[in-house]
Short mmCIF file of C-alpha atoms and ligand atoms in Angstrom, two decimals:
data_model
loop_
_atom_site.label_atom_id
_atom_site.label_comp_id
_atom_site.label_asym_id
_atom_site.label_seq_id
_atom_site.Cartn_x
_atom_site.Cartn_y
_atom_site.Cartn_z
CA MET A 1362 29.39 3.87 -222.79
CA ASN A 1363 30.03 6.89 -220.00
CA LEU A 1364 33.04 9.32 -221.51
CA PHE A 1365 35.36 7.98 -218.09
CA THR A 1366 35.35 4.81 -220.03
CA LYS A 1367 35.38 5.54 -223.29
CA ALA A 1368 38.77 8.09 -222.38
CA VAL A 1369 40.43 4.90 -221.64
CA HIS A 1370 38.92 2.55 -224.25
CA SER A 1371 38.70 3.86 -226.83
CA GLY A 1372 40.46 3.91 -229.96
CA ASP A 1373 43.18 1.82 -228.33
CA ARG A 1374 44.22 -2.19 -228.75
CA LYS A 1375 43.79 -2.24 -232.58
CA ARG A 1376 45.22 -5.91 -233.30
CA THR A 1377 48.06 -6.45 -235.47
CA GLY A 1378 48.70 -9.64 -236.71
CA SER A 1379 48.49 -11.71 -233.21
CA TRP A 1380 48.93 -9.60 -231.25
CA VAL A 1381 46.94 -6.00 -229.47
CA PRO A 1382 49.56 -3.48 -227.49
CA VAL A 1383 47.80 -2.25 -225.16
CA THR A 1384 48.07 1.62 -226.33
CA THR A 1385 48.68 2.33 -230.56
CA PRO A 1386 52.20 2.56 -230.86
CA ILE A 1387 53.79 6.50 -232.39
CA HIS A 1388 52.98 5.50 -236.40
CA THR A 1389 56.52 7.71 -238.14
CA ALA A 1390 56.94 5.63 -241.59
CA VAL A 1391 55.31 8.16 -244.32
CA SER A 1392 54.38 5.79 -246.48
CA TYR A 1393 52.85 0.85 -247.06
CA PHE A 1394 53.29 -0.75 -248.71
CA TYR A 1395 51.74 -4.64 -249.19
CA ASP A 1396 52.35 -8.66 -250.09
CA ASP A 1397 51.73 -7.65 -253.77
CA VAL A 1398 50.48 -4.42 -255.61
CA GLU A 1399 47.28 -5.82 -255.85
CA THR A 1400 46.42 -4.52 -252.62
CA LEU A 1401 48.07 -1.52 -252.66
CA ASP A 1402 45.71 -0.34 -255.42
CA LYS A 1403 42.60 -1.15 -253.47
CA VAL A 1404 43.77 0.46 -250.29
CA PHE A 1405 43.90 3.41 -253.07
CA ALA A 1406 40.36 2.77 -254.23
CA HIS A 1407 39.25 2.72 -249.91
CA GLU A 1408 37.99 -1.07 -251.04
CA VAL A 1409 40.42 -2.20 -248.54
CA HIS A 1410 41.41 -0.68 -245.10
CA GLY A 1411 44.79 0.61 -244.37
CA PRO A 1412 47.56 3.43 -244.36
CA SER A 1413 48.28 4.58 -247.68
CA TYR A 1414 51.01 7.78 -247.77
CA ALA A 1415 50.92 9.60 -244.27
CA ARG A 1416 48.77 12.77 -246.18
CA TYR A 1417 46.24 10.47 -246.02
CA ASP A 1418 46.29 8.27 -243.37
CA ASN A 1419 48.24 7.23 -240.20
CA PRO A 1420 47.11 4.65 -237.25
CA THR A 1421 48.30 6.59 -234.55
CA ASN A 1422 46.28 9.63 -235.77
CA GLN A 1423 43.64 7.10 -236.00
CA ALA A 1424 43.88 6.05 -232.92
CA LEU A 1425 43.26 9.56 -231.59
CA GLU A 1426 41.09 10.45 -234.18
CA THR A 1427 38.53 6.75 -232.91
CA GLN A 1428 39.03 8.99 -229.34
CA LEU A 1429 37.91 11.89 -230.79
CA ALA A 1430 34.78 11.45 -232.74
CA THR A 1431 33.71 8.91 -229.39
CA LEU A 1432 34.01 11.00 -226.77
CA GLU A 1433 31.70 13.84 -228.42
CA ASN A 1434 28.62 11.17 -230.00
CA GLY A 1435 30.35 12.35 -233.96
CA PHE A 1436 31.06 10.13 -236.77
CA GLY A 1437 34.00 10.65 -237.26
CA ALA A 1438 37.56 13.05 -235.97
CA LEU A 1439 40.40 14.63 -237.69
CA ALA A 1440 42.98 16.31 -236.10
CA CYS A 1441 44.88 19.07 -237.20
CA SER A 1442 48.16 20.35 -236.89
CA SER A 1443 47.10 23.00 -234.22
CA GLY A 1444 43.51 24.36 -232.97
CA MET A 1445 42.94 27.39 -235.36
CA ALA A 1446 43.83 24.56 -238.60
CA ALA A 1447 40.87 22.75 -237.32
CA LEU A 1448 38.42 25.43 -237.68
CA HIS A 1449 40.18 26.73 -240.90
CA LEU A 1450 39.19 23.43 -241.93
CA ALA A 1451 35.97 23.01 -240.15
CA LEU A 1452 34.86 26.01 -242.02
CA THR A 1453 36.36 25.47 -245.33
CA THR A 1454 34.16 21.57 -245.33
CA ALA A 1455 31.16 23.92 -244.53
CA LEU A 1456 31.42 26.11 -247.27
CA MET A 1457 31.56 23.27 -250.00
CA ASP A 1458 28.67 23.96 -252.61
CA ARG A 1459 27.24 27.28 -250.42
CA ARG A 1460 27.24 30.76 -250.68
CA ARG A 1461 30.79 31.59 -248.89
CA VAL A 1462 29.50 34.13 -246.39
CA ILE A 1463 29.90 33.54 -242.57
CA LEU A 1464 28.14 34.16 -239.60
CA ALA A 1465 30.19 34.50 -236.58
CA ALA A 1466 29.47 35.48 -233.34
CA THR A 1467 30.72 39.16 -232.25
CA ALA A 1468 31.96 37.26 -228.89
CA LEU A 1469 35.31 34.83 -230.08
CA TYR A 1470 39.01 34.18 -229.74
CA GLY A 1471 40.92 36.61 -231.13
CA ALA A 1472 43.32 34.39 -233.41
CA THR A 1473 39.56 32.76 -234.33
CA ILE A 1474 38.08 36.82 -235.16
CA ASN A 1475 41.65 37.46 -237.36
CA LEU A 1476 42.36 33.91 -239.56
CA LEU A 1477 38.16 35.63 -240.76
CA THR A 1478 38.62 39.15 -241.69
CA LYS A 1479 42.14 38.39 -242.23
CA VAL A 1480 42.49 35.32 -243.65
CA LEU A 1481 39.00 34.36 -245.51
CA GLU A 1482 37.84 37.82 -245.61
CA PRO A 1483 40.74 39.05 -248.92
CA GLU A 1484 40.12 35.38 -250.48
CA GLY A 1485 36.19 36.33 -251.38
CA VAL A 1486 34.36 35.12 -247.38
CA GLU A 1487 31.83 37.21 -246.53
CA ILE A 1488 32.53 38.09 -242.74
CA VAL A 1489 28.47 38.95 -240.85
CA PHE A 1490 29.80 39.69 -237.24
CA ALA A 1491 25.92 38.54 -234.28
CA ASP A 1492 24.89 38.73 -230.48
CA PHE A 1493 24.33 35.38 -230.56
CA SER A 1494 23.05 36.06 -227.50
CA ASP A 1495 20.61 36.64 -229.45
CA LEU A 1496 18.39 34.94 -231.05
CA ALA A 1497 16.06 37.58 -232.78
CA ALA A 1498 18.91 38.54 -233.75
CA VAL A 1499 20.72 35.60 -235.76
CA GLU A 1500 17.67 34.50 -236.93
CA GLU A 1501 17.73 38.16 -238.15
CA ALA A 1502 20.72 38.17 -240.04
CA ILE A 1503 20.97 34.31 -241.07
CA ALA A 1504 17.11 35.85 -243.57
CA GLU A 1505 19.05 38.67 -244.78
CA ASN A 1506 22.13 37.16 -244.93
CA LYS A 1507 21.59 33.63 -246.28
CA PRO A 1508 25.22 32.18 -244.58
CA GLY A 1509 27.04 29.32 -245.68
CA ALA A 1510 28.11 28.13 -242.68
CA LEU A 1511 28.00 30.14 -238.92
CA LEU A 1512 30.52 29.89 -236.08
CA MET A 1513 30.56 30.29 -232.50
CA GLU A 1514 31.96 28.99 -229.44
CA THR A 1515 30.54 27.36 -226.68
CA ILE A 1516 32.10 29.78 -223.85
CA SER A 1517 32.54 32.84 -225.45
CA ASN A 1518 36.76 33.74 -224.85
CA PRO A 1519 37.70 35.68 -222.33
CA LEU A 1520 33.97 36.45 -221.05
CA LEU A 1521 32.80 33.15 -220.40
CA ARG A 1522 28.75 34.24 -222.24
CA VAL A 1523 27.41 31.31 -223.45
CA ALA A 1524 24.28 31.60 -226.31
CA PRO A 1525 21.45 29.74 -226.99
CA LEU A 1526 23.21 26.47 -229.80
CA ASP A 1527 19.84 24.33 -228.94
CA GLU A 1528 18.06 27.76 -230.09
CA ILE A 1529 20.22 28.46 -232.44
CA ALA A 1530 21.00 24.81 -234.20
CA LYS A 1531 16.78 24.40 -234.65
CA LEU A 1532 17.56 28.22 -236.51
CA THR A 1533 20.57 26.27 -238.61
CA ARG A 1534 18.80 23.30 -239.16
CA ALA A 1535 15.71 24.13 -240.43
CA ALA A 1536 17.61 26.23 -243.08
CA ASP A 1537 20.27 24.21 -243.24
CA ILE A 1538 22.97 24.89 -242.89
CA PRO A 1539 25.70 23.72 -241.16
CA LEU A 1540 26.19 24.89 -237.71
CA VAL A 1541 30.52 25.41 -236.42
CA ILE A 1542 31.53 24.71 -232.25
CA ASP A 1543 34.54 25.94 -230.86
CA SER A 1544 33.76 24.01 -227.82
CA THR A 1545 37.32 24.36 -226.67
CA PHE A 1546 36.95 25.53 -223.35
CA ALA A 1547 33.24 23.62 -222.81
CA SER A 1548 35.47 20.29 -223.84
CA PRO A 1549 33.13 16.70 -223.80
CA MET A 1550 32.76 17.22 -220.17
CA VAL A 1551 30.75 20.25 -220.34
CA MET A 1552 28.62 19.61 -223.15
CA ARG A 1553 28.17 17.96 -226.27
CA PRO A 1554 27.11 20.49 -229.31
CA LEU A 1555 26.26 18.05 -231.09
CA GLU A 1556 23.86 16.33 -229.09
CA PHE A 1557 21.99 20.02 -229.74
CA GLY A 1558 22.01 19.52 -233.52
CA ALA A 1559 25.37 21.35 -234.13
CA ASN A 1560 27.09 19.75 -237.52
CA PHE A 1561 31.02 20.21 -236.55
CA VAL A 1562 32.78 20.45 -233.39
CA VAL A 1563 36.26 22.16 -233.46
CA HIS A 1564 38.23 21.90 -230.74
CA SER A 1565 41.89 22.75 -229.93
CA LEU A 1566 43.36 19.72 -228.55
CA THR A 1567 46.03 22.42 -226.94
CA LYS A 1568 44.11 23.31 -223.91
CA TYR A 1569 42.30 20.31 -221.98
CA LEU A 1570 41.95 17.34 -224.18
CA SER A 1571 46.11 16.72 -223.69
CA GLY A 1572 45.46 18.84 -220.42
CA HIS A 1573 50.18 19.43 -220.02
CA GLY A 1574 51.66 22.09 -222.77
CA ASP A 1575 52.96 20.22 -224.52
CA VAL A 1576 51.10 19.37 -227.54
CA LEU A 1577 50.00 21.65 -230.58
CA GLY A 1578 47.27 20.70 -231.86
CA GLY A 1579 43.67 20.81 -232.96
CA ALA A 1580 40.57 17.96 -233.82
CA VAL A 1581 37.76 18.83 -236.22
CA ILE A 1582 34.37 16.06 -235.47
CA CYS A 1583 31.69 16.18 -237.90
CA GLU A 1584 28.33 14.23 -238.82
CA GLU A 1585 28.28 11.47 -241.34
CA ARG A 1586 26.86 14.02 -243.58
CA TYR A 1587 30.50 16.47 -243.70
CA TYR A 1588 33.17 13.38 -242.50
CA ASP A 1589 34.15 12.43 -246.57
CA ALA A 1590 34.41 16.03 -248.17
CA LEU A 1591 36.71 17.11 -244.42
CA LEU A 1592 38.24 13.30 -245.35
CA ARG A 1593 39.11 15.38 -248.78
CA LEU A 1594 39.99 18.75 -248.42
CA SER A 1595 41.98 17.17 -245.44
CA ARG A 1596 44.11 14.78 -247.94
CA THR A 1597 44.60 17.47 -250.34
CA VAL A 1598 45.39 20.10 -248.17
CA GLY A 1599 47.62 18.39 -245.14
CA PHE A 1600 46.30 19.86 -242.45
CA LEU A 1601 47.49 17.17 -240.45
CA LEU A 1602 48.18 16.32 -236.96
CA GLY A 1603 52.24 14.88 -236.42
CA PRO A 1604 52.06 11.43 -235.07
CA PHE A 1605 54.44 12.58 -231.92
CA GLU A 1606 51.69 14.37 -231.21
CA ALA A 1607 49.23 12.31 -231.91
CA TYR A 1608 50.42 10.37 -229.23
CA LEU A 1609 50.41 12.79 -226.37
CA SER A 1610 47.71 13.89 -227.46
CA MET A 1611 44.98 10.94 -226.41
CA ARG A 1612 47.39 9.80 -223.87
CA GLY A 1613 46.23 13.63 -222.75
CA ALA A 1614 42.85 12.24 -223.61
CA LYS A 1615 42.70 9.02 -221.85
CA THR A 1616 42.46 11.43 -217.84
CA PHE A 1617 40.79 13.89 -219.62
CA PRO A 1618 37.55 13.41 -217.66
CA LEU A 1619 39.28 13.18 -214.57
CA ARG A 1620 41.43 15.93 -214.75
CA MET A 1621 38.01 17.88 -215.90
CA GLU A 1622 36.01 16.85 -213.30
CA ARG A 1623 38.02 18.05 -210.80
CA GLN A 1624 39.32 21.49 -212.80
CA CYS A 1625 35.82 22.32 -212.20
CA GLN A 1626 34.92 21.30 -209.07
CA ASN A 1627 38.38 24.20 -208.32
CA ALA A 1628 36.72 26.41 -210.91
CA THR A 1629 33.46 26.77 -208.79
CA VAL A 1630 35.76 27.36 -204.89
CA VAL A 1631 38.15 29.81 -206.19
CA ALA A 1632 35.15 31.69 -207.95
CA ALA A 1633 33.67 31.50 -204.74
CA GLY A 1634 36.80 33.08 -202.74
CA LEU A 1635 37.70 35.39 -205.45
CA ALA A 1636 33.97 36.72 -204.92
CA LYS A 1637 34.81 38.28 -202.19
CA HIS A 1638 37.98 40.08 -202.14
CA PRO A 1639 37.54 44.07 -202.28
CA ARG A 1640 39.73 44.86 -205.43
CA VAL A 1641 37.75 42.08 -207.31
CA SER A 1642 34.92 44.49 -208.86
CA LYS A 1643 33.34 40.95 -210.65
CA VAL A 1644 34.07 37.39 -212.31
CA HIS A 1645 32.49 36.63 -214.72
CA PHE A 1646 31.96 32.68 -213.61
CA THR A 1647 30.03 30.17 -216.02
CA GLY A 1648 28.81 28.21 -212.00
CA ASP A 1649 27.62 31.86 -210.49
CA PRO A 1650 23.26 30.99 -210.44
CA ALA A 1651 23.40 35.11 -211.24
CA HIS A 1652 25.32 33.80 -214.48
CA PRO A 1653 23.69 36.02 -216.93
CA ASP A 1654 23.19 32.92 -219.34
CA ALA A 1655 22.05 30.72 -216.57
CA ALA A 1656 19.52 29.65 -217.83
CA ILE A 1657 20.46 27.99 -221.01
CA ILE A 1658 23.70 26.91 -218.62
CA GLN A 1659 21.50 24.73 -217.21
CA ARG A 1660 18.93 23.27 -220.14
CA LEU A 1661 23.20 22.48 -222.03
CA PHE A 1662 25.85 21.81 -219.53
CA THR A 1663 26.52 18.72 -217.49
CA PRO A 1664 24.79 19.35 -214.29
CA GLY A 1665 27.63 19.94 -211.50
CA LEU A 1666 30.46 21.11 -213.85
CA TYR A 1667 30.35 24.11 -215.81
CA GLY A 1668 33.93 24.38 -216.81
CA ALA A 1669 36.55 26.29 -215.79
CA MET A 1670 37.20 29.34 -216.66
CA ILE A 1671 37.32 31.89 -214.35
CA SER A 1672 37.46 35.40 -215.54
CA ILE A 1673 38.13 38.85 -213.59
CA GLU A 1674 37.77 42.01 -213.57
CA ILE A 1675 40.18 44.09 -210.66
CA LYS A 1676 38.20 46.95 -208.77
CA ASP A 1677 39.47 50.51 -211.02
CA GLY A 1678 42.50 48.77 -211.95
CA SER A 1679 45.27 49.69 -215.08
CA LYS A 1680 47.38 48.15 -216.85
CA GLU A 1681 49.97 47.94 -214.49
CA ASP A 1682 48.41 46.38 -211.85
CA VAL A 1683 46.86 44.38 -213.60
CA PHE A 1684 50.95 44.27 -214.39
CA ARG A 1685 51.50 44.35 -211.06
CA PHE A 1686 49.25 41.53 -210.32
CA ILE A 1687 50.74 38.78 -213.06
CA ASN A 1688 54.43 39.53 -211.30
CA ALA A 1689 53.58 38.49 -207.86
CA LEU A 1690 51.36 35.28 -208.55
CA LYS A 1691 54.38 33.15 -207.11
CA MET A 1692 52.54 29.59 -208.58
CA VAL A 1693 50.02 30.91 -211.02
CA VAL A 1694 51.84 30.47 -214.31
CA PRO A 1695 51.35 33.27 -216.47
CA ALA A 1696 51.65 31.37 -219.70
CA THR A 1697 49.49 31.70 -222.66
CA SER A 1698 47.60 28.85 -222.98
CA LEU A 1699 44.63 27.06 -221.28
CA GLY A 1700 43.05 23.75 -219.76
CA ASP A 1701 46.90 22.42 -218.67
CA VAL A 1702 46.75 21.70 -215.40
CA HIS A 1703 48.80 23.68 -213.64
CA THR A 1704 46.71 26.79 -213.15
CA MET A 1705 47.50 30.26 -215.48
CA VAL A 1706 46.77 33.71 -216.37
CA LEU A 1707 46.26 34.78 -219.39
CA TYR A 1708 45.88 38.57 -219.97
CA PRO A 1709 43.82 39.49 -222.59
CA VAL A 1710 44.44 43.10 -223.75
CA ILE A 1711 48.34 41.84 -224.31
CA ALA A 1712 47.91 38.68 -225.36
CA SER A 1713 44.61 36.57 -227.09
CA HIS A 1714 42.54 39.28 -228.51
CA ARG A 1715 46.10 41.76 -228.28
CA ASP A 1716 45.18 43.02 -232.56
CA LEU A 1717 41.81 43.98 -232.04
CA SER A 1718 41.49 48.11 -231.80
CA PRO A 1719 41.03 49.29 -228.35
CA LYS A 1720 37.70 50.19 -229.27
CA HIS A 1721 36.72 47.28 -230.71
CA ARG A 1722 38.51 45.90 -227.61
CA ALA A 1723 35.89 48.21 -225.14
CA ARG A 1724 33.33 46.87 -227.65
CA LEU A 1725 33.46 43.73 -227.25
CA GLY A 1726 33.15 45.02 -223.03
CA ILE A 1727 37.15 43.18 -222.84
CA HIS A 1728 38.23 46.24 -220.96
CA ASP A 1729 41.83 46.95 -218.99
CA ASN A 1730 41.27 45.94 -215.72
CA LEU A 1731 40.06 42.20 -217.19
CA VAL A 1732 42.47 38.95 -215.99
CA ARG A 1733 41.55 35.62 -217.34
CA LEU A 1734 41.91 32.32 -215.68
CA SER A 1735 42.20 28.31 -216.19
CA ILE A 1736 42.47 26.50 -213.49
CA GLY A 1737 44.19 23.46 -212.81
CA ILE A 1738 44.09 20.50 -211.38
CA GLU A 1739 45.79 21.57 -207.79
CA SER A 1740 45.20 21.76 -204.35
CA PRO A 1741 41.32 24.79 -204.35
CA GLU A 1742 43.34 26.62 -201.52
CA ASP A 1743 46.90 27.15 -202.87
CA ILE A 1744 45.59 27.67 -206.18
CA LEU A 1745 43.53 31.28 -204.46
CA ALA A 1746 45.78 31.55 -201.11
CA ASP A 1747 47.91 32.57 -204.70
CA LEU A 1748 45.52 34.49 -206.79
CA GLU A 1749 44.60 36.78 -202.80
CA ASN A 1750 48.49 37.39 -201.97
CA ALA A 1751 49.43 38.27 -205.81
CA LEU A 1752 45.72 41.12 -205.88
CA ASN A 1753 47.42 42.31 -202.45
CA ALA A 1754 49.86 43.92 -203.28
C1 PLP B 2145 38.87 28.77 -227.86
C2 PLP B 2145 39.95 28.71 -228.57
N1 PLP B 2145 39.95 28.31 -230.11
C3 PLP B 2145 41.04 27.28 -230.92
C4 PLP B 2145 42.03 28.18 -230.17
C5 PLP B 2145 43.46 27.81 -231.42
O1 PLP B 2145 43.88 26.21 -230.41
P1 PLP B 2145 45.51 27.04 -230.95
O2 PLP B 2145 46.60 27.31 -230.69
O3 PLP B 2145 45.41 25.17 -230.84
O4 PLP B 2145 45.50 26.95 -232.15
C6 PLP B 2145 42.15 28.38 -229.91
C7 PLP B 2145 43.82 29.25 -228.31
O5 PLP B 2145 44.16 29.49 -227.44
C8 PLP B 2145 40.93 29.06 -227.93
O6 PLP B 2145 40.99 29.53 -226.79
#
């Protein structure tokens, strides 16, 4: 089934008695009972399918989880209270019964670096970083550190590099090491990591899948082998998304392919326009034929869809210049997120990568003149006009 069709139909329309609701209701009940206690006993024993307690199961969440697993071609999914909760859950599940060593890509979202170095490392997990664009370096790091899990992003934040996920998956499959992919920037429209050999996909539902700036949520989608462990961990710790947010996420995800297609098309137009502006010294965009990872992008991405994130470097731009640019924007929203229907601008130095030292940022190539754009569904001419006017200010 096509992704547009899956988004609209999967998960919903479960029969309740003789009637079928066209959308899944928001189930607020914390606990459930049955006609007799024998049935409840069988539900607890997983012999009869049904909810018993909201930390274990919620029908609204389950509808969303079916939809997400279908979109990523995974076995099962678990909706979490945030993208970061989903990442934590995926990594903890991946590391179960394995060496507590994570080999992570150097190019990661700032809070993910904090999760690794400030939460998991103090808990005794060894964290090793490598440049995942360098396949030989990844192979060497696997051989040297024998990690229990690998972690990378499909499109890195904010420099939009694309590592050879398919080649890395061949290495992890051969060594039987779970590969965890944060695919928030790509979304299932642009690429589906499980199809290239990854074991876990993580999304911040807050971004493209919900898409309207009104939900904080996350999801882990995985293959069959890890699904029971994922549920067991979540049911014990309670990483869950609330049913109101699950409903909103599912509603958002129904139109996600339409939005994403438009956002990708807009990004291509806006990136080309910005590349011509005299105050822009560099445009980072995955649709650029001269992108350093163009061959990998051609191999992994859905043809014609390159994502909707663009980063630009303002020529000789200082922090003051970037502030002036952002303050001069009239339509583009200067708020901390991405993937929404409205175009947004974010300054990594003060937001996503604020907690890293200036030295660490410089090592990652995140300089004071770098600005990140998330392109929305508006008219591309209006987006470009607003950005150009602000650059001229
Ligand atoms: C790539 C990436 N992963 C994970 C997250 C975390 O998501 P959340 O804010 O929903 O916890 C973000 C948030 O910006 C992100 O950009």
